[in-house]
Amino acid sequence: MYWYVCWVFLAPAFMVFIFVFYFVRYSPITMGAYHYPAWGEVLGFAISLSSMLWVPGYAIYYLLSTKGSWSEVLRQGVTPVIKPRMEAVMAEEKARLTYQDVRDVELNIEEDLCDESFVSYDSKKCLGE
């Protein structure tokens, strides 16, 4: 629930706050006595906006193009859909089985050492004492 609240509400709210605050407190850029031209500042804003506008732009596109009521579309839009790749599932299963096999081998070695034929092995460990 924590991550849901952070990603759906807090992170966008902070981003909007920072962006709006920057424009509210805006002052022209200067370096000493030199004042940068307006076209340079506009170009800087355009470059900044070119990376930021994709997120709300896609959100608006998603809301307008997805069928259903606003609440259904919004619920579907903020619900994560994680479908692992088949290769990832197979690799995880293989690793789990490998780890299990290694543990089985260790247990088998321990059982072999607890046989009566190994006199030098600590007999208390074999008896579980």
PDB file of C-alpha atoms in Angstrom:
ATOM      1  CA  MET A   1       0.000   0.000   0.000  1.00  0.00           C
ATOM      2  CA  TYR A   2       2.924   2.313   0.771  1.00  0.00           C
ATOM      3  CA  TRP A   3       4.371   2.077  -2.748  1.00  0.00           C
ATOM      4  CA  TYR A   4       0.932   2.477  -4.307  1.00  0.00           C
ATOM      5  CA  VAL A   5       0.323   5.733  -2.436  1.00  0.00           C
ATOM      6  CA  CYS A   6       3.830   6.986  -3.237  1.00  0.00           C
ATOM      7  CA  TRP A   7       3.680   6.275  -6.981  1.00  0.00           C
ATOM      8  CA  VAL A   8       0.048   7.206  -7.581  1.00  0.00           C
ATOM      9  CA  PHE A   9      -0.304  10.284  -5.374  1.00  0.00           C
ATOM     10  CA  LEU A  10       2.860  11.604  -3.737  1.00  0.00           C
ATOM     11  CA  ALA A  11       5.363  11.448  -6.605  1.00  0.00           C
ATOM     12  CA  PRO A  12       3.084  13.181  -9.146  1.00  0.00           C
ATOM     13  CA  ALA A  13       2.071  15.781  -6.549  1.00  0.00           C
ATOM     14  CA  PHE A  14       5.708  16.590  -5.759  1.00  0.00           C
ATOM     15  CA  MET A  15       6.592  16.831  -9.457  1.00  0.00           C
ATOM     16  CA  VAL A  16       3.701  19.203 -10.163  1.00  0.00           C
ATOM     17  CA  PHE A  17       4.575  21.270  -7.070  1.00  0.00           C
ATOM     18  CA  ILE A  18       8.232  21.624  -8.104  1.00  0.00           C
ATOM     19  CA  PHE A  19       7.322  22.505 -11.682  1.00  0.00           C
ATOM     20  CA  VAL A  20       4.706  25.103 -10.681  1.00  0.00           C
ATOM     21  CA  PHE A  21       6.949  26.523  -7.945  1.00  0.00           C
ATOM     22  CA  TYR A  22       9.710  27.025 -10.504  1.00  0.00           C
ATOM     23  CA  PHE A  23       7.412  29.116 -12.715  1.00  0.00           C
ATOM     24  CA  VAL A  24       6.007  31.092  -9.778  1.00  0.00           C
ATOM     25  CA  ARG A  25       9.500  32.001  -8.543  1.00  0.00           C
ATOM     26  CA  TYR A  26      10.923  32.451 -12.060  1.00  0.00           C
ATOM     27  CA  SER A  27      13.505  35.149 -12.704  1.00  0.00           C
ATOM     28  CA  PRO A  28      15.441  35.653 -15.956  1.00  0.00           C
ATOM     29  CA  ILE A  29      18.784  33.880 -16.112  1.00  0.00           C
ATOM     30  CA  THR A  30      21.856  36.079 -15.802  1.00  0.00           C
ATOM     31  CA  MET A  31      25.569  35.578 -15.415  1.00  0.00           C
ATOM     32  CA  GLY A  32      27.078  38.616 -13.829  1.00  0.00           C
ATOM     33  CA  ALA A  33      25.959  41.568 -15.952  1.00  0.00           C
ATOM     34  CA  TYR A  34      25.075  39.364 -18.961  1.00  0.00           C
ATOM     35  CA  HIS A  35      21.391  38.638 -19.523  1.00  0.00           C
ATOM     36  CA  TYR A  36      20.646  35.554 -21.606  1.00  0.00           C
ATOM     37  CA  PRO A  37      18.362  36.141 -24.608  1.00  0.00           C
ATOM     38  CA  ALA A  38      14.683  35.172 -24.363  1.00  0.00           C
ATOM     39  CA  TRP A  39      15.019  32.619 -27.164  1.00  0.00           C
ATOM     40  CA  GLY A  40      17.690  30.790 -25.133  1.00  0.00           C
ATOM     41  CA  GLU A  41      15.398  30.536 -22.124  1.00  0.00           C
ATOM     42  CA  VAL A  42      12.502  29.402 -24.318  1.00  0.00           C
ATOM     43  CA  LEU A  43      14.764  26.750 -25.838  1.00  0.00           C
ATOM     44  CA  GLY A  44      15.726  25.589 -22.322  1.00  0.00           C
ATOM     45  CA  PHE A  45      12.057  25.339 -21.308  1.00  0.00           C
ATOM     46  CA  ALA A  46      11.249  23.446 -24.514  1.00  0.00           C
ATOM     47  CA  ILE A  47      14.029  20.934 -23.856  1.00  0.00           C
ATOM     48  CA  SER A  48      12.812  20.462 -20.277  1.00  0.00           C
ATOM     49  CA  LEU A  49       9.194  20.071 -21.341  1.00  0.00           C
ATOM     50  CA  SER A  50      10.105  17.618 -24.098  1.00  0.00           C
ATOM     51  CA  SER A  51      10.931  15.008 -21.475  1.00  0.00           C
ATOM     52  CA  MET A  52       8.242  15.919 -18.927  1.00  0.00           C
ATOM     53  CA  LEU A  53       5.157  16.210 -21.130  1.00  0.00           C
ATOM     54  CA  TRP A  54       5.156  12.538 -22.145  1.00  0.00           C
ATOM     55  CA  VAL A  55       3.875  11.353 -18.766  1.00  0.00           C
ATOM     56  CA  PRO A  56       0.754  13.552 -18.496  1.00  0.00           C
ATOM     57  CA  GLY A  57       0.334  13.355 -22.279  1.00  0.00           C
ATOM     58  CA  TYR A  58       0.116   9.566 -22.190  1.00  0.00           C
ATOM     59  CA  ALA A  59      -2.159   9.699 -19.125  1.00  0.00           C
ATOM     60  CA  ILE A  60      -4.612  11.919 -21.021  1.00  0.00           C
ATOM     61  CA  TYR A  61      -4.385   9.680 -24.106  1.00  0.00           C
ATOM     62  CA  TYR A  62      -4.987   6.594 -21.951  1.00  0.00           C
ATOM     63  CA  LEU A  63      -8.012   8.142 -20.227  1.00  0.00           C
ATOM     64  CA  LEU A  64      -9.564   9.202 -23.533  1.00  0.00           C
ATOM     65  CA  SER A  65      -8.838   6.048 -25.541  1.00  0.00           C
ATOM     66  CA  THR A  66      -9.673   3.322 -22.988  1.00  0.00           C
ATOM     67  CA  LYS A  67     -13.261   2.102 -22.866  1.00  0.00           C
ATOM     68  CA  GLY A  68     -15.220   2.142 -19.610  1.00  0.00           C
ATOM     69  CA  SER A  69     -16.331   4.664 -17.013  1.00  0.00           C
ATOM     70  CA  TRP A  70     -13.834   7.190 -15.677  1.00  0.00           C
ATOM     71  CA  SER A  71     -13.468   5.284 -12.412  1.00  0.00           C
ATOM     72  CA  GLU A  72     -12.936   1.951 -14.227  1.00  0.00           C
ATOM     73  CA  VAL A  73     -10.371   3.461 -16.575  1.00  0.00           C
ATOM     74  CA  LEU A  74      -8.565   5.187 -13.714  1.00  0.00           C
ATOM     75  CA  ARG A  75      -8.551   2.003 -11.598  1.00  0.00           C
ATOM     76  CA  GLN A  76      -7.266  -0.020 -14.551  1.00  0.00           C
ATOM     77  CA  GLY A  77      -4.651   2.621 -15.350  1.00  0.00           C
ATOM     78  CA  VAL A  78      -3.089   2.695 -11.880  1.00  0.00           C
ATOM     79  CA  THR A  79      -3.195  -1.088 -11.326  1.00  0.00           C
ATOM     80  CA  PRO A  80       0.180  -2.633 -12.157  1.00  0.00           C
ATOM     81  CA  VAL A  81       0.131  -5.552 -14.561  1.00  0.00           C
ATOM     82  CA  ILE A  82       3.250  -7.620 -14.144  1.00  0.00           C
ATOM     83  CA  LYS A  83       3.655 -10.570 -16.454  1.00  0.00           C
ATOM     84  CA  PRO A  84       7.076 -12.177 -16.111  1.00  0.00           C
ATOM     85  CA  ARG A  85       8.773 -13.415 -19.254  1.00  0.00           C
ATOM     86  CA  MET A  86       8.796 -17.180 -19.676  1.00  0.00           C
ATOM     87  CA  GLU A  87      12.614 -17.173 -19.759  1.00  0.00           C
ATOM     88  CA  ALA A  88      12.695 -15.432 -16.368  1.00  0.00           C
ATOM     89  CA  VAL A  89      10.261 -17.933 -14.840  1.00  0.00           C
ATOM     90  CA  MET A  90      12.243 -20.871 -16.218  1.00  0.00           C
ATOM     91  CA  ALA A  91      15.557 -19.426 -14.975  1.00  0.00           C
ATOM     92  CA  GLU A  92      14.125 -18.857 -11.511  1.00  0.00           C
ATOM     93  CA  GLU A  93      12.759 -22.400 -11.360  1.00  0.00           C
ATOM     94  CA  LYS A  94      16.087 -23.824 -12.555  1.00  0.00           C
ATOM     95  CA  ALA A  95      17.956 -21.838  -9.905  1.00  0.00           C
ATOM     96  CA  ARG A  96      15.549 -23.004  -7.229  1.00  0.00           C
ATOM     97  CA  LEU A  97      15.952 -26.631  -8.276  1.00  0.00           C
ATOM     98  CA  THR A  98      19.734 -26.279  -8.436  1.00  0.00           C
ATOM     99  CA  TYR A  99      19.814 -24.803  -4.952  1.00  0.00           C
ATOM    100  CA  GLN A 100      17.530 -27.565  -3.719  1.00  0.00           C
ATOM    101  CA  ASP A 101      19.776 -30.212  -5.317  1.00  0.00           C
ATOM    102  CA  VAL A 102      22.837 -28.715  -3.614  1.00  0.00           C
ATOM    103  CA  ARG A 103      21.071 -28.816  -0.254  1.00  0.00           C
ATOM    104  CA  ASP A 104      20.001 -32.412  -0.903  1.00  0.00           C
ATOM    105  CA  VAL A 105      23.616 -33.372  -1.661  1.00  0.00           C
ATOM    106  CA  GLU A 106      24.762 -31.719   1.582  1.00  0.00           C
ATOM    107  CA  LEU A 107      22.113 -33.642   3.530  1.00  0.00           C
ATOM    108  CA  ASN A 108      23.121 -36.899   1.853  1.00  0.00           C
ATOM    109  CA  ILE A 109      26.769 -36.324   2.762  1.00  0.00           C
ATOM    110  CA  GLU A 110      25.765 -35.625   6.351  1.00  0.00           C
ATOM    111  CA  GLU A 111      23.716 -38.836   6.441  1.00  0.00           C
ATOM    112  CA  ASP A 112      26.642 -40.802   5.005  1.00  0.00           C
ATOM    113  CA  LEU A 113      28.959 -39.380   7.640  1.00  0.00           C
ATOM    114  CA  CYS A 114      26.551 -40.474  10.350  1.00  0.00           C
ATOM    115  CA  ASP A 115      26.850 -44.112   9.273  1.00  0.00           C
ATOM    116  CA  GLU A 116      28.462 -46.407  11.808  1.00  0.00           C
ATOM    117  CA  SER A 117      31.399 -47.000   9.479  1.00  0.00           C
ATOM    118  CA  PHE A 118      32.729 -43.462  10.104  1.00  0.00           C
ATOM    119  CA  VAL A 119      34.110 -43.690  13.596  1.00  0.00           C
ATOM    120  CA  SER A 120      35.999 -40.357  13.453  1.00  0.00           C
ATOM    121  CA  TYR A 121      32.850 -38.292  12.893  1.00  0.00           C
ATOM    122  CA  ASP A 122      31.303 -36.598  15.903  1.00  0.00           C
ATOM    123  CA  SER A 123      28.599 -39.018  17.008  1.00  0.00           C
ATOM    124  CA  LYS A 124      26.705 -36.408  19.001  1.00  0.00           C
ATOM    125  CA  LYS A 125      25.808 -34.489  15.809  1.00  0.00           C
ATOM    126  CA  CYS A 126      24.491 -37.679  14.209  1.00  0.00           C
ATOM    127  CA  LEU A 127      22.275 -38.433  17.199  1.00  0.00           C
ATOM    128  CA  GLY A 128      20.938 -34.891  17.215  1.00  0.00           C
ATOM    129  CA  GLU A 129      22.258 -34.116  20.698  1.00  0.00           C
TER     130      GLU A 129
END
